Amino acid sequence: MAKRVRVVRMSVEQPLWRALTAYRILTMLYAILLAVFGREKYDRPWVAIAFLAVMTVWTLASLPKVAGAAACTRRFLGADLTLALVGILVTPLADFQAQHVDGPTLPSIWTAGSVLAFAIKGGWRWAAFASTFVAVANLIERAEPSRDTLHNVLLVWVASIAIGYVVEVARASERTLARALEIEAATRERERLARDIHDSVLQVLAMVQRRGTAIGGEAAELGRMAGEQEVALRTLVSSGLVPPTRVSEDAAEGAVVRTVEADDDETAAPAETDLRALLAPHAGSRVTFAEPGAPVLLTPAAAGELAAAVSAALDNVRVHAGESARAWILVEDWPDEVIVTVRDDGPGIPEGRLAQAEGEGRLGVALSIRGRLRDLGGTAELVSVPGQGTEVELKVPKVSRGKAGSVR
């Protein structure tokens, strides 16, 4: 079935825009109620009615404009701020005492919504620009500014700048998180490719080198060349020089991007795979397979990766413990996880050998086993005692935890 990729854009700004939308509606209603209950004080009530009618129509018509940063253009912000300033300046025309008596202006606290739009759209500099115009308009409207007037002007100015600064910090954090997610995705892709290379090309090159050396003659030269290519390829894999995944444009713009790979038929639930069917082919004269009597169901991806990790563990047994070593595979199906144990009766792993192997670019355990389990949200434990064999315990949760588990 064809696959497609869906990109979901999430932004920390969206809750702010939704809050601004609600604020504008509520403050519009508040300004209308103030005018209704204080209608006796207006010397020219038709001025107040005309302005409030325009403000109401503008507020309702401009709701789509404050739904997000893309729709909230500079032209809209300028018109919105202009309407707020006009409302402040025409207040003395409706109420002759407004310049001498402290009281609300016609737009009242609706004006702060215009300033907040500037803050969310452009940060603290835009907020300072808009709040400065509002402050000047309030000082002009009050022929004799009182202490309360100065206090309110300063409060709006400081609060809007603080909100704008918080928005800028949130955007910077969002960009950092998006970049971290992209780097993590690229790292996982490199590790996946490295595992595939280890399980295929590197194993073949190592086999050619061993067989060529054993046969001798021209085959020995072929084995030597295969060994050189194996070393070169291991160095390339361990250095991380595998092409990273492409950084999406959304991430570059600061959005947190989650890539979802889905079937065309999204309503169909993913089928489950019986892990026993994938592990049973390993059973043979030197490999004993013990399984539960009931199917061990996992998602196809989890079952495939777990089976590949078991295959890598058995490859290590054949390579390091010798062809005569015996191995045992035990599958345990628990309510919340599946545990697969691979044990052998080989000579065991000397202390410090794994760290030395990783330093030499031999990443079988690190990538083919631990890397796979980590990507599944599981764990991989390796216990080895010299002379008493090696045991690898692989644990995979049946339900994804949403993040990689610890790998020891």
XYZ file of C-alpha atoms in Angstrom:
408
model
C 0.000 0.000 0.000
C 1.313 3.441 -0.916
C 2.758 5.554 1.851
C 2.526 9.286 2.239
C 3.987 11.748 4.689
C 1.880 14.195 6.646
C 3.556 17.146 8.365
C 1.787 18.565 11.389
C 2.786 22.106 12.320
C 2.492 23.042 15.940
C 3.334 26.476 17.319
C 3.470 27.970 20.794
C 1.910 31.139 19.329
C -1.474 29.603 18.560
C -2.762 29.718 22.169
C -1.772 33.402 22.293
C -3.727 34.202 19.135
C -6.764 32.328 20.450
C -6.530 34.251 23.727
C -6.263 37.537 21.808
C -9.398 36.685 19.822
C -11.354 36.054 23.016
C -9.918 39.210 24.613
C -11.041 41.418 21.725
C -14.596 40.087 21.836
C -14.908 40.385 25.618
C -13.440 43.902 25.758
C -15.717 44.989 22.904
C -18.725 43.890 24.945
C -17.273 45.586 28.030
C -16.874 48.913 26.183
C -20.490 48.715 24.940
C -21.795 48.001 28.461
C -19.818 50.940 29.884
C -21.388 53.235 27.289
C -24.897 51.880 27.936
C -24.740 52.271 31.725
C -23.016 55.664 31.506
C -25.102 57.124 28.684
C -26.324 60.052 30.828
C -22.842 61.576 30.945
C -22.472 61.931 27.180
C -23.083 65.396 25.811
C -23.052 64.002 22.267
C -24.231 60.409 22.543
C -24.331 60.010 18.771
C -20.492 60.267 18.693
C -20.191 57.404 21.178
C -22.814 55.338 19.319
C -21.105 55.899 15.970
C -17.670 54.931 17.234
C -18.874 51.873 19.144
C -20.818 50.699 16.084
C -17.704 50.970 13.916
C -15.578 49.253 16.590
C -18.087 46.387 16.895
C -18.270 45.784 13.143
C -14.477 46.003 12.859
C -13.893 43.606 15.765
C -16.242 40.950 14.422
C -15.105 41.314 10.821
C -11.415 41.143 11.760
C -11.602 37.934 13.804
C -9.918 35.910 10.995
C -7.092 38.458 11.021
C -6.166 37.627 14.607
C -6.384 33.870 14.125
C -2.672 33.539 13.364
C 0.543 35.335 12.517
C 0.175 34.821 8.755
C -3.232 36.524 8.579
C -2.279 39.355 10.924
C -0.585 41.662 8.405
C 1.119 44.994 9.029
C -1.653 46.792 7.178
C -4.262 45.282 9.492
C -2.208 46.133 12.575
C -1.891 49.743 11.418
C -5.638 50.065 10.766
C -6.497 48.418 14.081
C -4.199 50.713 16.051
C -5.533 53.745 14.178
C -9.103 52.850 15.165
C -8.055 52.525 18.813
C -6.291 55.899 18.736
C -9.285 57.575 17.092
C -11.531 56.182 19.803
C -9.304 57.647 22.504
C -9.051 61.067 20.835
C -12.786 61.463 20.070
C -13.810 60.661 23.643
C -13.816 64.401 24.635
C -16.176 65.091 21.706
C -18.754 62.751 23.236
C -18.065 63.674 26.880
C -16.994 67.284 27.435
C -15.753 66.472 30.963
C -13.485 63.631 29.840
C -10.406 65.852 29.730
C -10.854 66.933 33.337
C -12.371 63.912 35.071
C -10.787 60.461 35.208
C -12.902 57.956 33.404
C -12.756 55.334 30.684
C -12.281 56.299 27.059
C -14.747 55.096 24.427
C -12.722 51.964 23.486
C -11.691 51.466 27.120
C -9.467 48.377 27.550
C -10.253 47.242 23.974
C -7.270 49.387 23.021
C -4.901 46.966 24.745
C -5.939 44.285 22.237
C -4.359 46.291 19.426
C -1.128 46.597 21.361
C -1.134 42.887 22.200
C -1.534 42.039 18.514
C 1.637 44.033 17.823
C 3.430 42.197 20.640
C 2.463 38.714 19.449
C 3.207 39.492 15.821
C 6.525 41.297 16.134
C 7.860 40.969 19.672
C 8.764 43.600 22.221
C 9.957 46.251 19.717
C 6.633 46.264 17.907
C 4.849 46.326 21.269
C 6.888 49.355 22.380
C 6.048 51.119 19.099
C 2.286 50.582 19.441
C 2.077 51.278 23.178
C 3.970 54.551 22.718
C 1.286 55.820 20.325
C -1.423 54.733 22.778
C 0.372 56.532 25.615
C 0.639 59.764 23.612
C -3.036 59.570 22.618
C -4.083 59.120 26.256
C -1.975 62.080 27.381
C -3.491 64.242 24.636
C -7.013 63.090 25.504
C -6.396 64.114 29.118
C -5.712 67.842 29.009
C -4.638 67.539 32.635
C -3.148 64.008 33.072
C -3.655 62.700 36.601
C -1.547 60.225 38.529
C -3.970 57.424 37.590
C -3.645 58.314 33.920
C 0.153 58.186 34.061
C -0.030 54.939 36.008
C -2.303 53.297 33.421
C -0.182 54.510 30.502
C 2.994 53.167 32.093
C 1.298 49.862 32.954
C 0.171 49.269 29.352
C 3.606 50.204 28.023
C 5.544 47.907 30.382
C 3.081 45.006 30.152
C 3.003 45.021 26.344
C 6.794 45.079 26.110
C 7.034 42.208 28.617
C 4.540 40.121 26.628
C 6.407 40.855 23.405
C 9.666 39.733 24.994
C 8.053 36.511 26.225
C 6.808 35.834 22.687
C 10.320 36.278 21.293
C 11.762 33.903 23.896
C 9.064 31.338 23.078
C 9.857 31.579 19.371
C 13.571 31.126 20.011
C 12.853 28.082 22.181
C 10.576 26.686 19.489
C 13.281 27.041 16.847
C 15.803 25.370 19.145
C 13.430 22.478 19.809
C 12.671 22.087 16.107
C 16.370 21.966 15.303
C 16.973 19.431 18.086
C 14.191 17.222 16.716
C 15.666 17.438 13.226
C 19.111 16.506 14.510
C 17.640 13.594 16.455
C 15.779 12.402 13.366
C 18.950 12.674 11.270
C 20.924 10.766 13.898
C 18.356 7.983 14.010
C 18.377 7.740 10.223
C 22.172 7.484 10.195
C 22.045 4.762 12.839
C 19.374 2.868 10.889
C 21.472 2.974 7.730
C 24.534 1.953 9.720
C 22.644 -1.048 11.120
C 21.581 -2.096 7.637
C 25.157 -1.789 6.412
C 26.467 -3.779 9.362
C 23.903 -6.550 8.907
C 24.593 -6.918 5.185
C 27.703 -5.450 3.580
C 30.064 -5.619 6.561
C 29.091 -9.194 7.372
C 29.726 -10.262 3.773
C 33.097 -8.508 3.643
C 34.139 -10.120 6.925
C 33.116 -13.547 5.620
C 35.036 -13.017 2.360
C 38.116 -12.031 4.315
C 37.958 -15.131 6.536
C 37.249 -17.560 3.700
C 39.865 -15.999 1.431
C 42.538 -16.239 4.106
C 41.608 -19.871 4.776
C 41.681 -20.856 1.069
C 44.918 -19.029 0.265
C 46.345 -18.215 -3.159
C 44.473 -15.655 -5.207
C 41.583 -15.933 -2.793
C 43.849 -14.645 -0.020
C 44.468 -11.445 -2.002
C 40.714 -11.067 -2.502
C 40.250 -11.576 1.234
C 42.874 -8.954 1.992
C 41.102 -6.428 -0.264
C 37.751 -7.265 1.320
C 39.303 -6.713 4.760
C 40.593 -3.290 3.717
C 37.173 -2.310 2.405
C 35.558 -3.553 5.613
C 37.844 -1.354 7.718
C 37.194 1.658 5.474
C 33.444 1.138 5.590
C 33.427 0.654 9.369
C 35.346 3.903 9.742
C 32.810 5.690 7.560
C 29.878 4.301 9.542
C 31.375 5.083 12.955
C 32.281 8.638 11.904
C 28.642 9.387 11.156
C 29.307 10.411 7.556
C 25.962 9.122 6.364
C 23.740 11.620 4.549
C 21.406 13.188 7.120
C 17.719 13.696 6.581
C 16.659 16.928 4.946
C 15.764 19.776 7.283
C 12.219 20.813 6.476
C 11.299 24.388 5.647
C 8.788 24.463 8.489
C 11.535 23.633 10.983
C 13.730 26.358 9.546
C 10.928 28.847 10.176
C 10.755 27.851 13.827
C 7.839 25.453 13.836
C 7.901 22.212 15.708
C 7.452 19.607 13.006
C 6.265 16.076 13.472
C 6.486 13.816 10.437
C 3.853 11.121 10.294
C 4.053 8.247 7.841
C 0.621 6.802 7.221
C -1.173 4.516 4.825
C -3.565 5.999 2.314
C -6.327 4.288 4.273
C -5.880 5.934 7.673
C -8.864 4.140 9.156
C -7.241 0.732 8.814
C -5.494 -0.396 11.988
C -1.960 -1.739 11.505
C -1.839 -5.537 11.420
C 0.140 -7.359 14.099
C 2.840 -9.930 13.477
C 3.515 -13.088 15.433
C 7.102 -12.776 16.624
C 7.411 -16.574 16.851
C 7.117 -16.895 13.072
C 10.104 -14.567 12.589
C 12.311 -16.289 15.160
C 11.450 -19.918 14.392
C 13.742 -20.144 11.304
C 16.756 -19.657 13.594
C 16.074 -22.992 15.314
C 18.442 -25.778 14.318
C 20.873 -28.374 15.556
C 22.848 -25.785 17.521
C 20.085 -23.253 18.257
C 17.244 -24.170 20.615
C 14.090 -22.079 20.343
C 11.642 -21.937 23.278
C 8.377 -20.099 22.645
C 5.007 -19.551 24.351
C 2.055 -21.631 23.252
C 0.076 -18.553 22.130
C 0.989 -16.000 19.429
C 3.336 -13.210 20.511
C 1.812 -10.229 18.717
C 3.712 -7.023 17.987
C 3.450 -4.360 15.328
C 5.242 -5.355 12.105
C 7.932 -2.733 12.663
C 8.605 -3.770 16.266
C 8.573 -7.498 15.434
C 10.932 -6.983 12.480
C 13.425 -4.911 14.451
C 13.356 -7.299 17.405
C 13.917 -10.267 15.087
C 16.816 -8.416 13.441
C 18.370 -7.764 16.872
C 18.089 -11.487 17.685
C 19.688 -12.321 14.337
C 22.555 -9.938 15.102
C 23.049 -11.582 18.506
C 23.215 -15.035 16.864
C 25.681 -13.703 14.286
C 27.895 -12.602 17.156
C 27.651 -16.100 18.627
C 28.776 -17.702 15.351
C 31.598 -15.210 14.817
C 32.982 -14.950 18.335
C 31.949 -18.193 20.028
C 32.721 -20.450 17.082
C 30.648 -22.718 14.851
C 30.478 -25.385 17.548
C 28.875 -23.118 20.165
C 25.276 -23.741 21.122
C 22.683 -20.995 21.551
C 19.255 -20.759 23.133
C 16.416 -18.362 22.289
C 13.733 -17.855 24.930
C 10.615 -15.760 24.212
C 8.495 -14.490 27.109
C 5.184 -12.750 26.469
C 4.190 -10.504 29.399
C 1.117 -8.229 29.562
C 3.089 -5.029 28.969
C 6.267 -6.198 27.266
C 7.960 -8.965 25.305
C 11.293 -10.325 26.511
C 13.598 -12.289 24.234
C 16.741 -13.829 25.736
C 19.602 -15.110 23.591
C 22.169 -17.194 25.500
C 25.208 -19.156 24.345
C 27.791 -21.463 25.897
C 30.781 -19.798 24.275
C 33.894 -18.433 25.963
C 32.184 -15.165 26.938
C 33.308 -11.605 26.317
C 36.430 -10.322 28.092
C 35.929 -7.212 30.191
C 36.356 -4.038 28.135
C 36.084 -5.859 24.795
C 32.817 -4.150 23.803
C 34.217 -0.674 24.403
C 37.318 -1.609 22.423
C 35.185 -2.945 19.553
C 33.175 0.287 19.384
C 36.416 2.245 19.318
C 37.578 0.144 16.361
C 34.320 0.800 14.509
C 32.842 -2.657 15.132
C 29.346 -1.576 16.053
C 27.407 -4.850 15.998
C 26.205 -4.644 19.589
C 25.963 -0.847 19.664
C 23.889 -0.504 16.486
C 22.380 -3.806 15.423
C 21.191 -4.671 18.928
C 21.130 -1.700 21.265
C 20.249 0.821 18.580
C 17.266 -1.191 17.434
C 15.923 -1.696 20.945
C 16.365 1.956 21.799
C 14.349 3.009 18.747
C 11.548 0.696 19.881
C 11.494 2.233 23.350
C 12.982 -0.917 24.844
C 16.205 -1.980 26.513
C 19.046 -4.369 25.753
C 21.128 -5.898 28.534
C 24.239 -7.950 27.879
C 25.715 -10.128 30.602
C 28.879 -12.080 29.937
C 31.217 -14.003 32.216
C 34.522 -15.234 30.700
C 34.307 -18.999 30.286
C 30.555 -19.136 30.987
C 29.014 -17.747 27.821
C 27.028 -14.623 27.052
C 23.393 -13.697 27.617
C 21.571 -10.903 25.792
C 18.160 -9.865 27.166
C 15.962 -7.808 24.844
C 12.855 -6.082 26.192
C 10.279 -4.362 23.989
C 7.127 -2.640 25.324
C 3.879 -3.663 23.663
C 2.672 -0.052 23.665
C 4.947 2.733 22.439
C 6.060 5.046 25.243
C 6.488 7.974 22.888
C 10.202 8.163 23.509
C 13.207 5.946 23.449
C 13.854 3.869 26.473
C 17.147 3.511 28.228
C 19.696 1.195 26.683
C 22.397 -0.194 28.838
